[in-house]
C-alpha cells in the first residue's frame, strides 16, 4: 500500500465502545452514510471489529466497532480488563456510546473506570435522543459529566441522524497528522464476502425473531463477479443445529428463505453498487454451530 505523506493530512483510529444495543453499529452506518455494520434489537449482534473508513477534506477517520468491551458487565477480572483495554489501546479517540433514556448503571460505570487508564480523549456520545424530552436529556448529561472528564459530550440520534454531523465535525480536531491509510473510495477494509454473510445473518435474525437461536452462522461459499452482466453471484449457507430450525428458516413453500434472501440481496446490492444474484442454502450441522459458539466463548464475540 502506498502511504502518502501530504503535510496537514489527518488520520486516526476512533473506537466506538459501549454496552450491547446502545446503537454502535447504527451510528457507524450513519456516519459512513452506508450500511456496513449490521444492527439488531438483540444484543451483541456485532461479532467482529469493523473498520469503517470516513473520508473528510484532507483526512480520514478509521472507525472500529468493538464488541469486546461489553464484557465489562458486573465484576471484571484481570483477564477481561486486559482484553477490553487491548481493543482500545492503540486508538486516537474513544467514543463511548450510551443511551439517553437511562441513567448511568453499573456496567457503564465499569467501562468508565477502565477509561481512566487511557491517555486518549474520550468523547461521550449520548444516543437515542429521539426517545427523551430535552429536560431529561440535560439531567442525564449532568450525571455523566460527574463521572469522567469527557473531551466532548455530544447528544445524537443515530436513527434519525440528528447531531451526527456535529459529532463528525468534532472529530478532525482530535486526530493527529497521519498517512492516507486507504484509497478514497474504500468504506471498509472487510472483505465483501464477509459483509455479504453478515447481511444474510442480519435478515435471519430479523425475520425469524426468537425462533432461531442466535448461534446461526452464515458462510459465503462462492462469490463470483460477472463483469459483462454487471452482476455478482453469491452462494451462501446458513448453518443451523436442528431439522426443526431448518424448517422454520425455509418456511412454508420456501416463503421464509425467499423473504430473507430478497431483503439481504437488497442490502448487498446497496453495498456493492451492482446487481446481485443471491442463492441461499440451509444446512443442518450440529458441530459447525457448536464450534462457532466455542469461538464466541473465547471472546470472538
Ligand atoms: P449495538 O449493539 O450497540 O451495535 O446496537 P445496534 O446499532 O445494533 O442498535 C440496537 C438497537 O437500537 C436497534 O434496534 C436500533 O435500531 C436501535 N437504535 C439505534 N440507534 C437508535 C436511536 O438513535 N434511536 C432509537 N430510538 N433507536 C436506536
Ligand atoms: Mg453492533
CSV table of C-alpha atoms and ligand atoms in Angstrom, one decimal:
chain,number,residue,atom,x,y,z
A,1,UNK,CA,0.0,0.0,0.0
A,2,UNK,CA,1.3,3.4,-0.9
A,3,UNK,CA,1.1,5.8,2.0
A,4,UNK,CA,1.3,9.4,1.1
A,5,UNK,CA,2.8,11.9,3.4
A,6,UNK,CA,0.9,15.0,2.5
A,7,UNK,CA,1.5,17.6,5.2
A,8,UNK,CA,-1.6,18.6,7.0
A,9,UNK,CA,-3.3,15.3,6.2
A,10,UNK,CA,-5.1,13.9,9.3
A,11,UNK,CA,-5.9,10.3,10.1
A,12,UNK,CA,-6.5,8.2,13.1
A,13,UNK,CA,-8.5,5.5,14.7
A,14,UNK,CA,-11.7,6.0,16.6
A,15,UNK,CA,-13.0,3.1,18.7
A,16,UNK,CA,-16.8,3.1,19.2
A,17,UNK,CA,-17.4,1.4,22.5
A,18,UNK,CA,-20.4,0.9,24.8
A,19,UNK,CA,-22.8,-1.8,26.0
A,20,UNK,CA,-24.7,-4.0,23.7
A,21,UNK,CA,-27.7,-2.4,22.0
A,22,UNK,CA,-26.8,1.2,22.6
A,23,UNK,CA,-26.6,1.8,18.8
A,24,UNK,CA,-22.9,1.5,17.9
A,25,UNK,CA,-23.5,-0.2,14.6
A,26,UNK,CA,-26.4,2.1,13.7
A,27,UNK,CA,-24.2,5.1,14.4
A,28,UNK,CA,-21.3,3.7,12.4
A,29,UNK,CA,-23.5,3.2,9.4
A,30,UNK,CA,-25.0,6.7,9.8
A,31,UNK,CA,-21.6,8.3,10.0
A,32,UNK,CA,-20.4,6.5,6.9
A,33,UNK,CA,-23.6,7.1,5.1
A,34,UNK,CA,-23.7,3.5,4.1
A,35,UNK,CA,-24.6,0.3,5.7
A,36,UNK,CA,-21.6,-1.9,6.6
A,37,UNK,CA,-22.3,-3.0,10.2
A,38,UNK,CA,-25.4,-5.0,10.8
A,39,UNK,CA,-27.8,-4.0,13.6
A,40,UNK,CA,-30.5,-5.6,15.5
A,41,UNK,CA,-32.7,-5.3,18.6
A,42,UNK,CA,-31.0,-8.3,20.1
A,43,UNK,CA,-27.8,-7.6,22.0
A,44,UNK,CA,-24.4,-8.4,20.7
A,45,UNK,CA,-25.2,-8.6,17.0
A,46,UNK,CA,-21.7,-7.4,16.1
A,47,UNK,CA,-19.2,-10.2,16.2
A,48,UNK,CA,-16.1,-8.6,14.7
A,49,UNK,CA,-14.3,-5.4,14.8
A,50,UNK,CA,-15.5,-3.5,11.8
A,51,UNK,CA,-13.3,-0.9,10.2
A,52,UNK,CA,-15.3,1.8,8.7
A,53,UNK,CA,-13.5,4.5,6.8
A,54,UNK,CA,-14.8,8.0,6.7
A,55,UNK,CA,-13.2,10.4,4.3
A,56,UNK,CA,-13.0,14.0,5.1
A,57,UNK,CA,-11.3,17.0,3.5
A,58,UNK,CA,-7.7,16.3,3.8
A,59,UNK,CA,-8.1,13.4,6.2
A,60,UNK,CA,-9.6,10.0,7.0
A,61,UNK,CA,-11.2,8.7,10.2
A,62,UNK,CA,-11.0,5.0,10.8
A,63,UNK,CA,-13.8,3.6,12.9
A,64,UNK,CA,-13.7,0.4,14.9
A,65,UNK,CA,-16.9,-1.1,16.1
A,66,UNK,CA,-15.6,-3.1,19.0
A,67,UNK,CA,-17.7,-5.9,20.6
A,68,UNK,CA,-15.0,-6.8,23.2
A,69,UNK,CA,-15.6,-4.2,25.8
A,70,UNK,CA,-19.2,-5.1,26.6
A,71,UNK,CA,-17.8,-7.8,28.9
A,72,UNK,CA,-17.5,-5.1,31.5
A,73,UNK,CA,-20.7,-6.2,33.0
A,74,UNK,CA,-20.6,-6.5,36.8
A,75,UNK,CA,-17.3,-7.6,38.1
A,76,UNK,CA,-14.3,-7.6,35.9
A,77,UNK,CA,-11.4,-10.0,36.3
A,78,UNK,CA,-7.9,-9.1,35.2
A,79,UNK,CA,-8.0,-11.0,32.0
A,80,UNK,CA,-11.2,-9.3,30.9
A,81,UNK,CA,-9.9,-5.9,31.8
A,82,UNK,CA,-6.8,-6.6,29.7
A,83,UNK,CA,-9.0,-7.8,26.8
A,84,UNK,CA,-11.2,-4.8,26.9
A,85,UNK,CA,-8.3,-2.4,27.1
A,86,UNK,CA,-6.4,-4.1,24.3
A,87,UNK,CA,-9.3,-3.2,22.0
A,88,UNK,CA,-8.8,0.5,22.6
A,89,UNK,CA,-5.2,0.8,23.4
A,90,UNK,CA,-3.9,1.9,20.1
A,91,UNK,CA,-6.6,4.3,19.1
A,92,UNK,CA,-6.5,8.0,18.9
A,93,UNK,CA,-10.0,8.7,20.2
A,94,UNK,CA,-12.5,6.7,22.1
A,95,UNK,CA,-16.2,7.3,21.5
A,96,UNK,CA,-18.3,6.0,24.4
A,97,UNK,CA,-21.9,5.4,23.4
A,98,UNK,CA,-24.6,5.5,25.9
A,99,UNK,CA,-28.4,5.8,25.8
A,100,UNK,CA,-30.3,9.0,26.6
A,101,UNK,CA,-33.2,7.2,28.1
A,102,UNK,CA,-31.4,5.6,31.0
A,103,UNK,CA,-29.2,6.8,33.8
A,104,UNK,CA,-25.6,5.5,34.0
A,105,UNK,CA,-25.7,2.0,35.5
A,106,UNK,CA,-23.1,-0.3,36.9
A,107,UNK,CA,-22.0,-1.7,33.6
A,108,UNK,CA,-21.2,1.7,32.1
A,109,UNK,CA,-19.5,2.8,35.3
A,110,UNK,CA,-17.3,-0.2,35.0
A,111,UNK,CA,-16.4,0.8,31.4
A,112,UNK,CA,-15.7,4.4,32.5
A,113,UNK,CA,-13.4,3.1,35.2
A,114,UNK,CA,-11.3,1.4,32.5
A,115,UNK,CA,-11.2,4.7,30.6
A,116,UNK,CA,-9.1,6.2,33.3
A,117,UNK,CA,-6.2,4.0,32.2
A,118,UNK,CA,-6.2,5.5,28.7
A,119,UNK,CA,-4.4,8.6,27.6
A,120,UNK,CA,-6.5,9.4,24.5
A,121,UNK,CA,-9.5,11.8,24.5
A,122,UNK,CA,-12.9,10.2,25.2
A,123,UNK,CA,-16.0,11.6,23.6
A,124,UNK,CA,-19.3,10.7,25.2
A,125,UNK,CA,-22.0,10.2,22.7
A,126,UNK,CA,-25.5,10.1,24.2
A,127,UNK,CA,-27.6,8.3,21.6
A,128,UNK,CA,-31.3,7.8,21.1
A,129,UNK,CA,-32.2,11.4,22.0
A,130,UNK,CA,-35.3,10.8,19.9
A,131,UNK,CA,-36.7,8.9,22.8
A,132,UNK,CA,-36.4,11.6,25.5
A,133,UNK,CA,-37.6,15.0,26.4
A,134,UNK,CA,-35.0,17.8,26.4
A,135,UNK,CA,-35.1,18.3,30.2
A,136,UNK,CA,-34.4,14.6,30.9
A,137,UNK,CA,-31.5,14.7,28.4
A,138,UNK,CA,-30.0,17.6,30.4
A,139,UNK,CA,-30.3,15.6,33.6
A,140,UNK,CA,-28.5,12.6,32.0
A,141,UNK,CA,-25.7,14.8,30.6
A,142,UNK,CA,-25.2,16.1,34.1
A,143,UNK,CA,-25.0,12.7,35.6
A,144,UNK,CA,-22.3,11.6,33.1
A,145,UNK,CA,-20.4,14.9,33.4
A,146,UNK,CA,-19.8,14.0,37.1
A,147,UNK,CA,-18.3,10.6,36.2
A,148,UNK,CA,-15.5,11.5,33.9
A,149,UNK,CA,-13.7,14.3,32.2
A,150,UNK,CA,-15.0,13.7,28.7
A,151,UNK,CA,-13.3,15.7,25.9
A,152,UNK,CA,-16.8,16.3,24.5
A,153,UNK,CA,-20.4,15.3,25.2
A,154,UNK,CA,-22.5,15.0,22.1
A,155,UNK,CA,-26.2,14.1,22.1
A,156,UNK,CA,-27.3,12.3,18.9
A,157,UNK,CA,-29.9,10.1,17.4
A,158,UNK,CA,-28.2,7.5,15.2
A,159,UNK,CA,-31.6,6.5,14.0
A,160,UNK,CA,-32.7,10.0,12.7
A,161,UNK,CA,-29.2,11.4,12.1
A,162,UNK,CA,-29.8,14.3,14.5
A,163,UNK,CA,-26.5,15.5,15.8
A,164,UNK,CA,-24.4,13.1,13.8
A,165,UNK,CA,-22.9,15.8,11.6
A,166,UNK,CA,-21.9,17.8,14.6
A,167,UNK,CA,-20.2,14.7,16.0
A,168,UNK,CA,-18.3,14.1,12.8
A,169,UNK,CA,-17.3,17.8,12.8
A,170,UNK,CA,-15.7,17.5,16.2
A,171,UNK,CA,-13.5,14.5,15.3
A,172,UNK,CA,-10.9,16.1,13.0
A,173,UNK,CA,-9.6,18.4,15.7
A,174,UNK,CA,-8.9,15.3,17.8
A,175,UNK,CA,-6.9,13.5,15.2
A,176,UNK,CA,-3.1,13.6,14.7
A,177,UNK,CA,-1.4,14.2,11.4
A,178,UNK,CA,-1.1,10.8,9.7
A,179,UNK,CA,-0.9,8.9,6.5
A,180,UNK,CA,-3.6,8.2,3.9
A,181,UNK,CA,-4.2,4.6,5.0
A,182,UNK,CA,-6.8,3.7,2.4
A,183,UNK,CA,-7.8,4.8,-1.1
A,184,UNK,CA,-10.6,7.4,-1.3
A,185,UNK,CA,-13.3,5.1,-2.4
A,186,UNK,CA,-12.9,2.5,0.3
A,187,UNK,CA,-15.5,2.4,3.1
A,188,UNK,CA,-14.3,-0.7,4.9
A,189,UNK,CA,-11.4,-3.0,4.9
A,190,UNK,CA,-13.5,-6.0,5.5
A,191,UNK,CA,-13.8,-8.4,2.6
A,192,UNK,CA,-17.0,-8.1,0.6
A,193,UNK,CA,-17.9,-11.7,1.1
A,194,UNK,CA,-17.8,-11.2,4.9
A,195,UNK,CA,-20.2,-8.2,4.7
A,196,UNK,CA,-22.5,-10.2,2.4
A,197,UNK,CA,-22.6,-13.0,5.0
A,198,UNK,CA,-23.3,-10.5,7.8
A,199,UNK,CA,-26.2,-9.1,5.8
A,200,UNK,CA,-27.7,-12.5,5.4
A,201,UNK,CA,-27.2,-13.2,9.1
A,202,UNK,CA,-29.0,-9.9,9.9
A,203,UNK,CA,-32.0,-10.8,7.9
A,204,UNK,CA,-32.1,-14.3,9.5
A,205,UNK,CA,-32.3,-12.7,12.9
A,206,UNK,CA,-34.8,-10.0,11.9
A,207,UNK,CA,-37.2,-12.2,10.0
A,208,UNK,CA,-37.2,-15.2,12.4
A,209,UNK,CA,-37.3,-13.2,15.7
A,210,UNK,CA,-36.7,-15.6,18.5
A,211,UNK,CA,-37.4,-18.8,16.8
A,212,UNK,CA,-33.8,-19.2,15.5
A,213,UNK,CA,-31.1,-19.1,18.1
A,214,UNK,CA,-28.5,-16.5,17.9
A,215,UNK,CA,-25.8,-19.1,17.1
A,216,UNK,CA,-26.7,-19.1,13.4
A,217,UNK,CA,-23.7,-18.9,11.3
A,218,UNK,CA,-23.6,-17.8,7.7
A,219,UNK,CA,-20.8,-18.8,5.3
A,220,UNK,CA,-20.4,-17.5,1.8
A,221,UNK,CA,-19.3,-20.4,-0.3
A,222,UNK,CA,-18.8,-18.6,-3.5
A,223,UNK,CA,-18.6,-15.0,-4.6
A,224,UNK,CA,-18.3,-14.6,-8.4
A,225,UNK,CA,-18.2,-11.4,-10.3
A,226,UNK,CA,-19.7,-11.4,-13.8
A,227,UNK,CA,-18.4,-8.1,-15.2
A,228,UNK,CA,-20.1,-8.5,-18.5
A,229,UNK,CA,-23.5,-8.6,-16.9
A,230,UNK,CA,-22.5,-6.3,-14.1
A,231,UNK,CA,-23.6,-8.9,-11.7
A,232,UNK,CA,-22.3,-10.7,-8.6
A,233,UNK,CA,-23.4,-14.2,-7.9
A,234,UNK,CA,-23.2,-15.2,-4.3
A,235,UNK,CA,-23.9,-18.7,-2.8
A,236,UNK,CA,-24.3,-18.7,1.0
A,237,UNK,CA,-25.0,-21.4,3.5
A,238,UNK,CA,-27.0,-20.8,6.7
A,239,UNK,CA,-25.9,-23.3,9.3
A,240,UNK,CA,-28.4,-24.4,11.9
A,241,UNK,CA,-28.3,-27.1,14.5
A,242,UNK,CA,-31.6,-28.9,14.1
A,243,UNK,CA,-34.0,-30.0,11.5
A,244,UNK,CA,-36.8,-28.1,13.2
A,245,UNK,CA,-34.8,-24.9,12.8
A,246,UNK,CA,-34.2,-25.6,9.1
A,247,UNK,CA,-38.0,-26.0,8.7
A,248,UNK,CA,-38.6,-22.6,10.2
A,249,UNK,CA,-35.9,-21.0,8.1
A,250,UNK,CA,-37.1,-22.5,4.9
A,251,UNK,CA,-40.7,-21.7,5.8
A,252,UNK,CA,-43.9,-22.9,4.1
A,253,UNK,CA,-43.2,-23.4,0.4
A,254,UNK,CA,-39.8,-21.7,0.9
A,255,UNK,CA,-41.6,-18.5,1.9
A,256,UNK,CA,-39.2,-17.6,4.7
A,257,UNK,CA,-36.0,-18.2,2.9
A,258,UNK,CA,-37.3,-16.2,0.0
A,259,UNK,CA,-38.0,-13.2,2.2
A,260,UNK,CA,-34.6,-13.4,3.9
A,261,UNK,CA,-32.9,-13.7,0.5
A,262,UNK,CA,-34.8,-10.8,-1.0
A,263,UNK,CA,-34.0,-8.4,1.9
A,264,UNK,CA,-30.4,-9.5,2.1
A,265,UNK,CA,-30.0,-9.1,-1.6
A,266,UNK,CA,-31.2,-5.5,-1.5
A,267,UNK,CA,-28.7,-4.7,1.2
A,268,UNK,CA,-25.8,-6.4,-0.6
A,269,UNK,CA,-26.7,-4.6,-3.8
A,270,UNK,CA,-26.7,-1.3,-1.9
A,271,UNK,CA,-23.2,-2.1,-0.5
A,272,UNK,CA,-21.7,-3.4,-3.7
A,273,UNK,CA,-23.4,-1.0,-6.0
A,274,UNK,CA,-24.3,-3.6,-8.6
A,275,UNK,CA,-26.9,-6.3,-9.2
A,276,UNK,CA,-26.7,-9.4,-7.1
A,277,UNK,CA,-27.9,-12.9,-7.5
A,278,UNK,CA,-28.1,-14.5,-4.1
A,279,UNK,CA,-28.6,-18.2,-3.6
A,280,UNK,CA,-29.2,-19.4,0.0
A,281,UNK,CA,-29.0,-22.9,1.3
A,282,UNK,CA,-29.8,-24.1,4.8
A,283,UNK,CA,-27.7,-26.8,6.3
A,284,UNK,CA,-28.2,-28.7,9.5
A,285,UNK,CA,-24.8,-29.2,11.1
A,286,UNK,CA,-24.6,-29.6,14.8
A,287,UNK,CA,-20.8,-29.4,15.0
A,288,UNK,CA,-20.4,-26.3,12.9
A,289,UNK,CA,-22.6,-24.1,15.2
A,290,UNK,CA,-21.0,-25.6,18.3
A,291,UNK,CA,-17.6,-24.6,17.2
A,292,UNK,CA,-18.8,-21.2,16.3
A,293,UNK,CA,-20.2,-20.9,19.9
A,294,UNK,CA,-16.9,-22.1,21.3
A,295,UNK,CA,-15.1,-19.3,19.4
A,296,UNK,CA,-17.6,-16.9,20.9
A,297,UNK,CA,-16.8,-18.0,24.4
A,298,UNK,CA,-13.2,-17.4,23.7
A,299,UNK,CA,-14.0,-13.8,23.0
A,300,UNK,CA,-14.6,-13.9,19.3
A,301,UNK,CA,-17.9,-12.4,20.0
B,1,LIG,P1,-25.1,-2.1,19.0
B,1,LIG,O1,-25.3,-3.4,19.7
B,1,LIG,O2,-24.6,-1.1,20.0
B,1,LIG,O3,-24.3,-2.2,17.8
B,1,LIG,O4,-26.6,-1.5,18.7
B,1,LIG,P2,-27.3,-1.5,17.2
B,1,LIG,O5,-26.7,-0.5,16.3
B,1,LIG,O6,-27.4,-2.9,16.7
B,1,LIG,O7,-28.8,-1.0,17.7
B,1,LIG,C1,-29.5,-1.6,18.7
B,1,LIG,C2,-31.0,-1.2,18.5
B,1,LIG,O8,-31.1,0.2,18.9
B,1,LIG,C3,-31.5,-1.4,17.1
B,1,LIG,O9,-32.8,-1.9,17.2
B,1,LIG,C4,-31.5,0.1,16.6
B,1,LIG,O10,-32.5,0.3,15.6
B,1,LIG,C5,-31.8,0.9,17.9
B,1,LIG,N1,-31.3,2.2,17.8
B,1,LIG,C6,-30.0,2.6,17.4
B,1,LIG,N2,-29.9,4.0,17.5
B,1,LIG,C7,-31.1,4.4,17.8
B,1,LIG,C8,-31.6,5.8,18.0
B,1,LIG,O11,-30.9,6.8,17.9
B,1,LIG,N3,-32.9,5.9,18.4
B,1,LIG,C9,-33.7,4.8,18.6
B,1,LIG,N4,-34.9,5.0,19.0
B,1,LIG,N5,-33.2,3.5,18.4
B,1,LIG,C10,-31.9,3.4,18.0
B,2,LIG,MG1,-23.4,-3.7,16.9
